[in-house]
């Protein structure tokens, strides 16, 4: 759908769309399918979400948001390898996409993760932080990751950072209680 324009007997180096209206229509349709996929995912309809994101990707294969959302639906569906591949693709297209680093880290932290994957997850979380992602959520993920890696002091520091972001809700309070119980800090 791209043509090179003739300029004074030569070829213009900047390609222009042959059918700009068609490309805009495809992009708009892809964005609409992306929104549908998000709505399906919010309702727990993961198969429908995945199908919508796949259709959106077909229409707009270089849209990092669509690819990231596809990866997240795969992650929620327990398809970690497909999720990881999608996040890596989104980051290849848009290297500054902090949410894709955060999502990649979460997928790499899957239950059967290797030590190498957990190390990569930490690096992805730190990169997401450098890109300005929400500190409380990242601190919580870093704390959970540190526990998995057996780095208790690092976990304690990350939990403390998370608490600086506001009072814990009940699930986090229970998680903190379990952490301190399991690691000898019963007075917390």
PDB file of N, CA and C in Angstrom, residues 89-178:
ATOM      1  N   UNK A  89       8.020  -8.586  21.254  1.00  0.00           N
ATOM      2  CA  UNK A  89       7.723  -7.965  19.963  1.00  0.00           C
ATOM      3  C   UNK A  89       7.286  -6.509  20.167  1.00  0.00           C
ATOM      4  N   UNK A  90       6.427  -6.264  21.142  1.00  0.00           N
ATOM      5  CA  UNK A  90       5.985  -4.893  21.419  1.00  0.00           C
ATOM      6  C   UNK A  90       7.182  -4.013  21.774  1.00  0.00           C
ATOM      7  N   UNK A  91       8.122  -4.552  22.534  1.00  0.00           N
ATOM      8  CA  UNK A  91       9.306  -3.782  22.926  1.00  0.00           C
ATOM      9  C   UNK A  91      10.269  -3.575  21.762  1.00  0.00           C
ATOM     10  N   UNK A  92      10.296  -4.515  20.839  1.00  0.00           N
ATOM     11  CA  UNK A  92      11.119  -4.332  19.643  1.00  0.00           C
ATOM     12  C   UNK A  92      10.579  -3.156  18.826  1.00  0.00           C
ATOM     13  N   UNK A  93       9.256  -3.054  18.757  1.00  0.00           N
ATOM     14  CA  UNK A  93       8.614  -1.980  17.999  1.00  0.00           C
ATOM     15  C   UNK A  93       8.688  -0.653  18.743  1.00  0.00           C
ATOM     16  N   UNK A  94       8.464  -0.707  20.057  1.00  0.00           N
ATOM     17  CA  UNK A  94       8.449   0.524  20.865  1.00  0.00           C
ATOM     18  C   UNK A  94       9.260   0.285  22.137  1.00  0.00           C
ATOM     19  N   UNK A  95      10.580   0.450  22.069  1.00  0.00           N
ATOM     20  CA  UNK A  95      11.462   0.127  23.202  1.00  0.00           C
ATOM     21  C   UNK A  95      11.204   0.922  24.478  1.00  0.00           C
ATOM     22  N   UNK A  96      10.517   2.025  24.402  1.00  0.00           N
ATOM     23  CA  UNK A  96      10.241   2.834  25.587  1.00  0.00           C
ATOM     24  C   UNK A  96       8.887   2.556  26.210  1.00  0.00           C
ATOM     25  N   UNK A  97       8.269   1.448  25.877  1.00  0.00           N
ATOM     26  CA  UNK A  97       6.926   1.122  26.367  1.00  0.00           C
ATOM     27  C   UNK A  97       7.035   0.461  27.744  1.00  0.00           C
ATOM     28  N   UNK A  98       6.932   1.269  28.790  1.00  0.00           N
ATOM     29  CA  UNK A  98       7.109   0.791  30.160  1.00  0.00           C
ATOM     30  C   UNK A  98       6.156  -0.317  30.551  1.00  0.00           C
ATOM     31  N   UNK A  99       4.905  -0.231  30.137  1.00  0.00           N
ATOM     32  CA  UNK A  99       3.926  -1.257  30.502  1.00  0.00           C
ATOM     33  C   UNK A  99       4.327  -2.617  29.921  1.00  0.00           C
ATOM     34  N   UNK A 100       4.953  -2.623  28.753  1.00  0.00           N
ATOM     35  CA  UNK A 100       5.387  -3.889  28.170  1.00  0.00           C
ATOM     36  C   UNK A 100       6.526  -4.500  28.992  1.00  0.00           C
ATOM     37  N   UNK A 101       7.422  -3.659  29.533  1.00  0.00           N
ATOM     38  CA  UNK A 101       8.474  -4.175  30.424  1.00  0.00           C
ATOM     39  C   UNK A 101       7.851  -4.759  31.690  1.00  0.00           C
ATOM     40  N   UNK A 102       6.881  -4.041  32.251  1.00  0.00           N
ATOM     41  CA  UNK A 102       6.201  -4.519  33.464  1.00  0.00           C
ATOM     42  C   UNK A 102       5.497  -5.853  33.195  1.00  0.00           C
ATOM     43  N   UNK A 103       4.784  -5.926  32.081  1.00  0.00           N
ATOM     44  CA  UNK A 103       4.077  -7.159  31.739  1.00  0.00           C
ATOM     45  C   UNK A 103       5.044  -8.304  31.443  1.00  0.00           C
ATOM     46  N   UNK A 104       6.133  -7.993  30.744  1.00  0.00           N
ATOM     47  CA  UNK A 104       7.147  -9.010  30.462  1.00  0.00           C
ATOM     48  C   UNK A 104       7.682  -9.584  31.768  1.00  0.00           C
ATOM     49  N   UNK A 105       7.980  -8.716  32.711  1.00  0.00           N
ATOM     50  CA  UNK A 105       8.498  -9.176  34.003  1.00  0.00           C
ATOM     51  C   UNK A 105       7.507 -10.104  34.690  1.00  0.00           C
ATOM     52  N   UNK A 106       6.256  -9.713  34.684  1.00  0.00           N
ATOM     53  CA  UNK A 106       5.238 -10.534  35.350  1.00  0.00           C
ATOM     54  C   UNK A 106       5.121 -11.909  34.685  1.00  0.00           C
ATOM     55  N   UNK A 107       5.199 -11.946  33.365  1.00  0.00           N
ATOM     56  CA  UNK A 107       5.140 -13.230  32.661  1.00  0.00           C
ATOM     57  C   UNK A 107       6.385 -14.072  32.943  1.00  0.00           C
ATOM     58  N   UNK A 108       7.538 -13.422  33.010  1.00  0.00           N
ATOM     59  CA  UNK A 108       8.776 -14.152  33.313  1.00  0.00           C
ATOM     60  C   UNK A 108       8.770 -14.712  34.733  1.00  0.00           C
ATOM     61  N   UNK A 109       7.950 -14.139  35.610  1.00  0.00           N
ATOM     62  CA  UNK A 109       7.866 -14.592  37.001  1.00  0.00           C
ATOM     63  C   UNK A 109       6.894 -15.760  37.170  1.00  0.00           C
ATOM     64  N   UNK A 110       6.522 -16.405  36.088  1.00  0.00           N
ATOM     65  CA  UNK A 110       5.563 -17.513  36.157  1.00  0.00           C
ATOM     66  C   UNK A 110       6.062 -18.575  37.125  1.00  0.00           C
ATOM     67  N   UNK A 111       5.178 -19.450  37.570  1.00  0.00           N
ATOM     68  CA  UNK A 111       5.543 -20.419  38.621  1.00  0.00           C
ATOM     69  C   UNK A 111       6.774 -21.274  38.323  1.00  0.00           C
ATOM     70  N   UNK A 112       6.984 -21.661  37.072  1.00  0.00           N
ATOM     71  CA  UNK A 112       8.108 -22.551  36.757  1.00  0.00           C
ATOM     72  C   UNK A 112       9.317 -21.797  36.194  1.00  0.00           C
ATOM     73  N   UNK A 113       9.436 -20.521  36.510  1.00  0.00           N
ATOM     74  CA  UNK A 113      10.505 -19.687  35.965  1.00  0.00           C
ATOM     75  C   UNK A 113      11.878 -20.161  36.427  1.00  0.00           C
ATOM     76  N   UNK A 114      12.835 -20.038  35.523  1.00  0.00           N
ATOM     77  CA  UNK A 114      14.221 -20.372  35.857  1.00  0.00           C
ATOM     78  C   UNK A 114      14.862 -19.174  36.557  1.00  0.00           C
ATOM     79  N   UNK A 115      16.020 -19.411  37.149  1.00  0.00           N
ATOM     80  CA  UNK A 115      16.755 -18.324  37.801  1.00  0.00           C
ATOM     81  C   UNK A 115      17.117 -17.232  36.791  1.00  0.00           C
ATOM     82  N   UNK A 116      17.457 -17.628  35.574  1.00  0.00           N
ATOM     83  CA  UNK A 116      17.780 -16.663  34.525  1.00  0.00           C
ATOM     84  C   UNK A 116      16.567 -15.800  34.189  1.00  0.00           C
ATOM     85  N   UNK A 117      15.401 -16.422  34.103  1.00  0.00           N
ATOM     86  CA  UNK A 117      14.179 -15.668  33.797  1.00  0.00           C
ATOM     87  C   UNK A 117      13.832 -14.708  34.934  1.00  0.00           C
ATOM     88  N   UNK A 118      14.056 -15.134  36.172  1.00  0.00           N
ATOM     89  CA  UNK A 118      13.782 -14.249  37.305  1.00  0.00           C
ATOM     90  C   UNK A 118      14.734 -13.055  37.309  1.00  0.00           C
ATOM     91  N   UNK A 119      15.970 -13.279  36.917  1.00  0.00           N
ATOM     92  CA  UNK A 119      16.924 -12.176  36.804  1.00  0.00           C
ATOM     93  C   UNK A 119      16.493 -11.219  35.698  1.00  0.00           C
ATOM     94  N   UNK A 120      16.046 -11.770  34.571  1.00  0.00           N
ATOM     95  CA  UNK A 120      15.557 -10.932  33.472  1.00  0.00           C
ATOM     96  C   UNK A 120      14.306 -10.163  33.899  1.00  0.00           C
ATOM     97  N   UNK A 121      13.460 -10.803  34.690  1.00  0.00           N
ATOM     98  CA  UNK A 121      12.252 -10.135  35.183  1.00  0.00           C
ATOM     99  C   UNK A 121      12.632  -8.924  36.024  1.00  0.00           C
ATOM    100  N   UNK A 122      13.637  -9.069  36.868  1.00  0.00           N
ATOM    101  CA  UNK A 122      14.091  -7.943  37.695  1.00  0.00           C
ATOM    102  C   UNK A 122      14.579  -6.797  36.822  1.00  0.00           C
ATOM    103  N   UNK A 123      15.364  -7.114  35.811  1.00  0.00           N
ATOM    104  CA  UNK A 123      15.863  -6.072  34.909  1.00  0.00           C
ATOM    105  C   UNK A 123      14.713  -5.378  34.183  1.00  0.00           C
ATOM    106  N   UNK A 124      13.709  -6.145  33.788  1.00  0.00           N
ATOM    107  CA  UNK A 124      12.547  -5.557  33.108  1.00  0.00           C
ATOM    108  C   UNK A 124      11.786  -4.621  34.051  1.00  0.00           C
ATOM    109  N   UNK A 125      11.630  -5.019  35.316  1.00  0.00           N
ATOM    110  CA  UNK A 125      10.951  -4.159  36.284  1.00  0.00           C
ATOM    111  C   UNK A 125      11.732  -2.873  36.531  1.00  0.00           C
ATOM    112  N   UNK A 126      13.044  -2.985  36.628  1.00  0.00           N
ATOM    113  CA  UNK A 126      13.862  -1.790  36.829  1.00  0.00           C
ATOM    114  C   UNK A 126      13.788  -0.865  35.616  1.00  0.00           C
ATOM    115  N   UNK A 127      13.724  -1.450  34.423  1.00  0.00           N
ATOM    116  CA  UNK A 127      13.580  -0.634  33.214  1.00  0.00           C
ATOM    117  C   UNK A 127      12.210   0.043  33.195  1.00  0.00           C
ATOM    118  N   UNK A 128      11.177  -0.658  33.606  1.00  0.00           N
ATOM    119  CA  UNK A 128       9.834  -0.069  33.676  1.00  0.00           C
ATOM    120  C   UNK A 128       9.846   1.108  34.651  1.00  0.00           C
ATOM    121  N   UNK A 129      10.554   0.947  35.755  1.00  0.00           N
ATOM    122  CA  UNK A 129      10.663   2.046  36.737  1.00  0.00           C
ATOM    123  C   UNK A 129      11.374   3.245  36.128  1.00  0.00           C
ATOM    124  N   UNK A 130      12.471   2.985  35.417  1.00  0.00           N
ATOM    125  CA  UNK A 130      13.202   4.089  34.769  1.00  0.00           C
ATOM    126  C   UNK A 130      12.320   4.815  33.753  1.00  0.00           C
ATOM    127  N   UNK A 131      11.372   4.090  33.167  1.00  0.00           N
ATOM    128  CA  UNK A 131      10.479   4.687  32.175  1.00  0.00           C
ATOM    129  C   UNK A 131       9.256   5.345  32.799  1.00  0.00           C
ATOM    130  N   UNK A 132       9.203   5.356  34.139  1.00  0.00           N
ATOM    131  CA  UNK A 132       8.156   6.102  34.819  1.00  0.00           C
ATOM    132  C   UNK A 132       6.894   5.337  35.169  1.00  0.00           C
ATOM    133  N   UNK A 133       6.934   4.030  35.169  1.00  0.00           N
ATOM    134  CA  UNK A 133       5.752   3.261  35.558  1.00  0.00           C
ATOM    135  C   UNK A 133       5.454   3.485  37.035  1.00  0.00           C
ATOM    136  N   UNK A 134       4.230   3.200  37.437  1.00  0.00           N
ATOM    137  CA  UNK A 134       3.743   3.457  38.805  1.00  0.00           C
ATOM    138  C   UNK A 134       4.607   2.749  39.846  1.00  0.00           C
ATOM    139  N   UNK A 135       5.164   3.525  40.742  1.00  0.00           N
ATOM    140  CA  UNK A 135       6.097   3.020  41.744  1.00  0.00           C
ATOM    141  C   UNK A 135       5.480   1.986  42.691  1.00  0.00           C
ATOM    142  N   UNK A 136       4.273   2.192  43.243  1.00  0.00           N
ATOM    143  CA  UNK A 136       3.750   1.203  44.190  1.00  0.00           C
ATOM    144  C   UNK A 136       3.611  -0.200  43.581  1.00  0.00           C
ATOM    145  N   UNK A 137       3.089  -0.275  42.382  1.00  0.00           N
ATOM    146  CA  UNK A 137       2.921  -1.587  41.722  1.00  0.00           C
ATOM    147  C   UNK A 137       4.276  -2.233  41.448  1.00  0.00           C
ATOM    148  N   UNK A 138       5.218  -1.447  40.942  1.00  0.00           N
ATOM    149  CA  UNK A 138       6.550  -1.996  40.657  1.00  0.00           C
ATOM    150  C   UNK A 138       7.241  -2.441  41.936  1.00  0.00           C
ATOM    151  N   UNK A 139       7.097  -1.672  43.000  1.00  0.00           N
ATOM    152  CA  UNK A 139       7.709  -2.058  44.279  1.00  0.00           C
ATOM    153  C   UNK A 139       7.149  -3.383  44.761  1.00  0.00           C
ATOM    154  N   UNK A 140       5.852  -3.563  44.607  1.00  0.00           N
ATOM    155  CA  UNK A 140       5.231  -4.822  45.021  1.00  0.00           C
ATOM    156  C   UNK A 140       5.755  -5.989  44.180  1.00  0.00           C
ATOM    157  N   UNK A 141       5.836  -5.802  42.875  1.00  0.00           N
ATOM    158  CA  UNK A 141       6.370  -6.870  42.018  1.00  0.00           C
ATOM    159  C   UNK A 141       7.834  -7.154  42.331  1.00  0.00           C
ATOM    160  N   UNK A 142       8.610  -6.100  42.585  1.00  0.00           N
ATOM    161  CA  UNK A 142      10.018  -6.299  42.956  1.00  0.00           C
ATOM    162  C   UNK A 142      10.136  -7.046  44.275  1.00  0.00           C
ATOM    163  N   UNK A 143       9.252  -6.757  45.227  1.00  0.00           N
ATOM    164  CA  UNK A 143       9.270  -7.464  46.509  1.00  0.00           C
ATOM    165  C   UNK A 143       8.966  -8.946  46.304  1.00  0.00           C
ATOM    166  N   UNK A 144       7.923  -9.238  45.549  1.00  0.00           N
ATOM    167  CA  UNK A 144       7.553 -10.639  45.295  1.00  0.00           C
ATOM    168  C   UNK A 144       8.660 -11.380  44.565  1.00  0.00           C
ATOM    169  N   UNK A 145       9.282 -10.696  43.621  1.00  0.00           N
ATOM    170  CA  UNK A 145      10.380 -11.294  42.877  1.00  0.00           C
ATOM    171  C   UNK A 145      11.571 -11.561  43.792  1.00  0.00           C
ATOM    172  N   UNK A 146      11.887 -10.621  44.670  1.00  0.00           N
ATOM    173  CA  UNK A 146      13.008 -10.803  45.595  1.00  0.00           C
ATOM    174  C   UNK A 146      12.758 -11.998  46.511  1.00  0.00           C
ATOM    175  N   UNK A 147      11.529 -12.169  46.978  1.00  0.00           N
ATOM    176  CA  UNK A 147      11.197 -13.329  47.807  1.00  0.00           C
ATOM    177  C   UNK A 147      11.468 -14.611  47.025  1.00  0.00           C
ATOM    178  N   UNK A 148      11.020 -14.645  45.775  1.00  0.00           N
ATOM    179  CA  UNK A 148      11.226 -15.842  44.935  1.00  0.00           C
ATOM    180  C   UNK A 148      12.704 -16.138  44.728  1.00  0.00           C
ATOM    181  N   UNK A 149      13.510 -15.077  44.670  1.00  0.00           N
ATOM    182  CA  UNK A 149      14.942 -15.242  44.446  1.00  0.00           C
ATOM    183  C   UNK A 149      15.700 -15.456  45.751  1.00  0.00           C
ATOM    184  N   UNK A 150      14.987 -15.463  46.894  1.00  0.00           N
ATOM    185  CA  UNK A 150      15.618 -15.675  48.188  1.00  0.00           C
ATOM    186  C   UNK A 150      16.360 -14.460  48.704  1.00  0.00           C
ATOM    187  N   UNK A 151      16.042 -13.298  48.223  1.00  0.00           N
ATOM    188  CA  UNK A 151      16.710 -12.051  48.623  1.00  0.00           C
ATOM    189  C   UNK A 151      15.800 -11.292  49.581  1.00  0.00           C
ATOM    190  N   UNK A 152      15.835 -11.700  50.821  1.00  0.00           N
ATOM    191  CA  UNK A 152      14.883 -11.235  51.820  1.00  0.00           C
ATOM    192  C   UNK A 152      15.066  -9.753  52.141  1.00  0.00           C
ATOM    193  N   UNK A 153      16.301  -9.303  52.300  1.00  0.00           N
ATOM    194  CA  UNK A 153      16.526  -7.872  52.582  1.00  0.00           C
ATOM    195  C   UNK A 153      15.992  -7.002  51.441  1.00  0.00           C
ATOM    196  N   UNK A 154      16.258  -7.437  50.226  1.00  0.00           N
ATOM    197  CA  UNK A 154      15.774  -6.716  49.043  1.00  0.00           C
ATOM    198  C   UNK A 154      14.232  -6.700  49.036  1.00  0.00           C
ATOM    199  N   UNK A 155      13.631  -7.815  49.407  1.00  0.00           N
ATOM    200  CA  UNK A 155      12.167  -7.894  49.472  1.00  0.00           C
ATOM    201  C   UNK A 155      11.628  -6.948  50.534  1.00  0.00           C
ATOM    202  N   UNK A 156      12.268  -6.946  51.686  1.00  0.00           N
ATOM    203  CA  UNK A 156      11.827  -6.073  52.779  1.00  0.00           C
ATOM    204  C   UNK A 156      11.897  -4.602  52.361  1.00  0.00           C
ATOM    205  N   UNK A 157      12.957  -4.242  51.674  1.00  0.00           N
ATOM    206  CA  UNK A 157      13.110  -2.866  51.200  1.00  0.00           C
ATOM    207  C   UNK A 157      12.020  -2.531  50.167  1.00  0.00           C
ATOM    208  N   UNK A 158      11.749  -3.452  49.258  1.00  0.00           N
ATOM    209  CA  UNK A 158      10.725  -3.196  48.231  1.00  0.00           C
ATOM    210  C   UNK A 158       9.331  -3.119  48.851  1.00  0.00           C
ATOM    211  N   UNK A 159       9.037  -3.969  49.843  1.00  0.00           N
ATOM    212  CA  UNK A 159       7.750  -3.863  50.539  1.00  0.00           C
ATOM    213  C   UNK A 159       7.640  -2.512  51.248  1.00  0.00           C
ATOM    214  N   UNK A 160       8.740  -2.065  51.858  1.00  0.00           N
ATOM    215  CA  UNK A 160       8.724  -0.758  52.529  1.00  0.00           C
ATOM    216  C   UNK A 160       8.458   0.362  51.516  1.00  0.00           C
ATOM    217  N   UNK A 161       9.068   0.260  50.335  1.00  0.00           N
ATOM    218  CA  UNK A 161       8.812   1.243  49.280  1.00  0.00           C
ATOM    219  C   UNK A 161       7.336   1.205  48.873  1.00  0.00           C
ATOM    220  N   UNK A 162       6.780   0.018  48.777  1.00  0.00           N
ATOM    221  CA  UNK A 162       5.365  -0.105  48.408  1.00  0.00           C
ATOM    222  C   UNK A 162       4.480   0.583  49.444  1.00  0.00           C
ATOM    223  N   UNK A 163       4.814   0.411  50.710  1.00  0.00           N
ATOM    224  CA  UNK A 163       4.007   1.016  51.774  1.00  0.00           C
ATOM    225  C   UNK A 163       4.108   2.536  51.779  1.00  0.00           C
ATOM    226  N   UNK A 164       5.203   3.079  51.256  1.00  0.00           N
ATOM    227  CA  UNK A 164       5.313   4.531  51.116  1.00  0.00           C
ATOM    228  C   UNK A 164       4.272   5.062  50.142  1.00  0.00           C
ATOM    229  N   UNK A 165       3.787   4.196  49.245  1.00  0.00           N
ATOM    230  CA  UNK A 165       2.790   4.583  48.251  1.00  0.00           C
ATOM    231  C   UNK A 165       1.373   4.560  48.780  1.00  0.00           C
ATOM    232  N   UNK A 166       1.190   4.259  50.052  1.00  0.00           N
ATOM    233  CA  UNK A 166      -0.151   4.245  50.631  1.00  0.00           C
ATOM    234  C   UNK A 166      -0.370   3.013  51.479  1.00  0.00           C
ATOM    235  N   UNK A 167      -1.400   3.076  52.294  1.00  0.00           N
ATOM    236  CA  UNK A 167      -1.724   1.974  53.196  1.00  0.00           C
ATOM    237  C   UNK A 167      -2.075   0.719  52.396  1.00  0.00           C
ATOM    238  N   UNK A 168      -1.725  -0.437  52.920  1.00  0.00           N
ATOM    239  CA  UNK A 168      -2.028  -1.680  52.199  1.00  0.00           C
ATOM    240  C   UNK A 168      -3.519  -2.021  52.280  1.00  0.00           C
ATOM    241  N   UNK A 169      -4.032  -2.601  51.210  1.00  0.00           N
ATOM    242  CA  UNK A 169      -5.381  -3.154  51.263  1.00  0.00           C
ATOM    243  C   UNK A 169      -5.291  -4.505  51.976  1.00  0.00           C
ATOM    244  N   UNK A 170      -6.414  -5.160  52.189  1.00  0.00           N
ATOM    245  CA  UNK A 170      -6.412  -6.414  52.953  1.00  0.00           C
ATOM    246  C   UNK A 170      -5.526  -7.497  52.351  1.00  0.00           C
ATOM    247  N   UNK A 171      -5.611  -7.746  51.022  1.00  0.00           N
ATOM    248  CA  UNK A 171      -4.733  -8.792  50.473  1.00  0.00           C
ATOM    249  C   UNK A 171      -3.246  -8.495  50.677  1.00  0.00           C
ATOM    250  N   UNK A 172      -2.854  -7.220  50.507  1.00  0.00           N
ATOM    251  CA  UNK A 172      -1.446  -6.872  50.718  1.00  0.00           C
ATOM    252  C   UNK A 172      -1.077  -6.987  52.189  1.00  0.00           C
ATOM    253  N   UNK A 173      -1.970  -6.599  53.088  1.00  0.00           N
ATOM    254  CA  UNK A 173      -1.698  -6.731  54.524  1.00  0.00           C
ATOM    255  C   UNK A 173      -1.467  -8.200  54.878  1.00  0.00           C
ATOM    256  N   UNK A 174      -2.272  -9.091  54.304  1.00  0.00           N
ATOM    257  CA  UNK A 174      -2.080 -10.531  54.546  1.00  0.00           C
ATOM    258  C   UNK A 174      -0.753 -11.008  53.959  1.00  0.00           C
ATOM    259  N   UNK A 175      -0.425 -10.541  52.770  1.00  0.00           N
ATOM    260  CA  UNK A 175       0.844 -10.906  52.133  1.00  0.00           C
ATOM    261  C   UNK A 175       2.020 -10.453  52.996  1.00  0.00           C
ATOM    262  N   UNK A 176       1.945  -9.231  53.503  1.00  0.00           N
ATOM    263  CA  UNK A 176       3.013  -8.714  54.367  1.00  0.00           C
ATOM    264  C   UNK A 176       3.108  -9.518  55.657  1.00  0.00           C
ATOM    265  N   UNK A 177       1.954  -9.857  56.237  1.00  0.00           N
ATOM    266  CA  UNK A 177       1.955 -10.684  57.447  1.00  0.00           C
ATOM    267  C   UNK A 177       2.628 -12.022  57.208  1.00  0.00           C
ATOM    268  N   UNK A 178       2.299 -12.639  56.074  1.00  0.00           N
ATOM    269  CA  UNK A 178       2.931 -13.918  55.724  1.00  0.00           C
ATOM    270  C   UNK A 178       4.437 -13.746  55.530  1.00  0.00           C
TER     271      UNK A 178
END
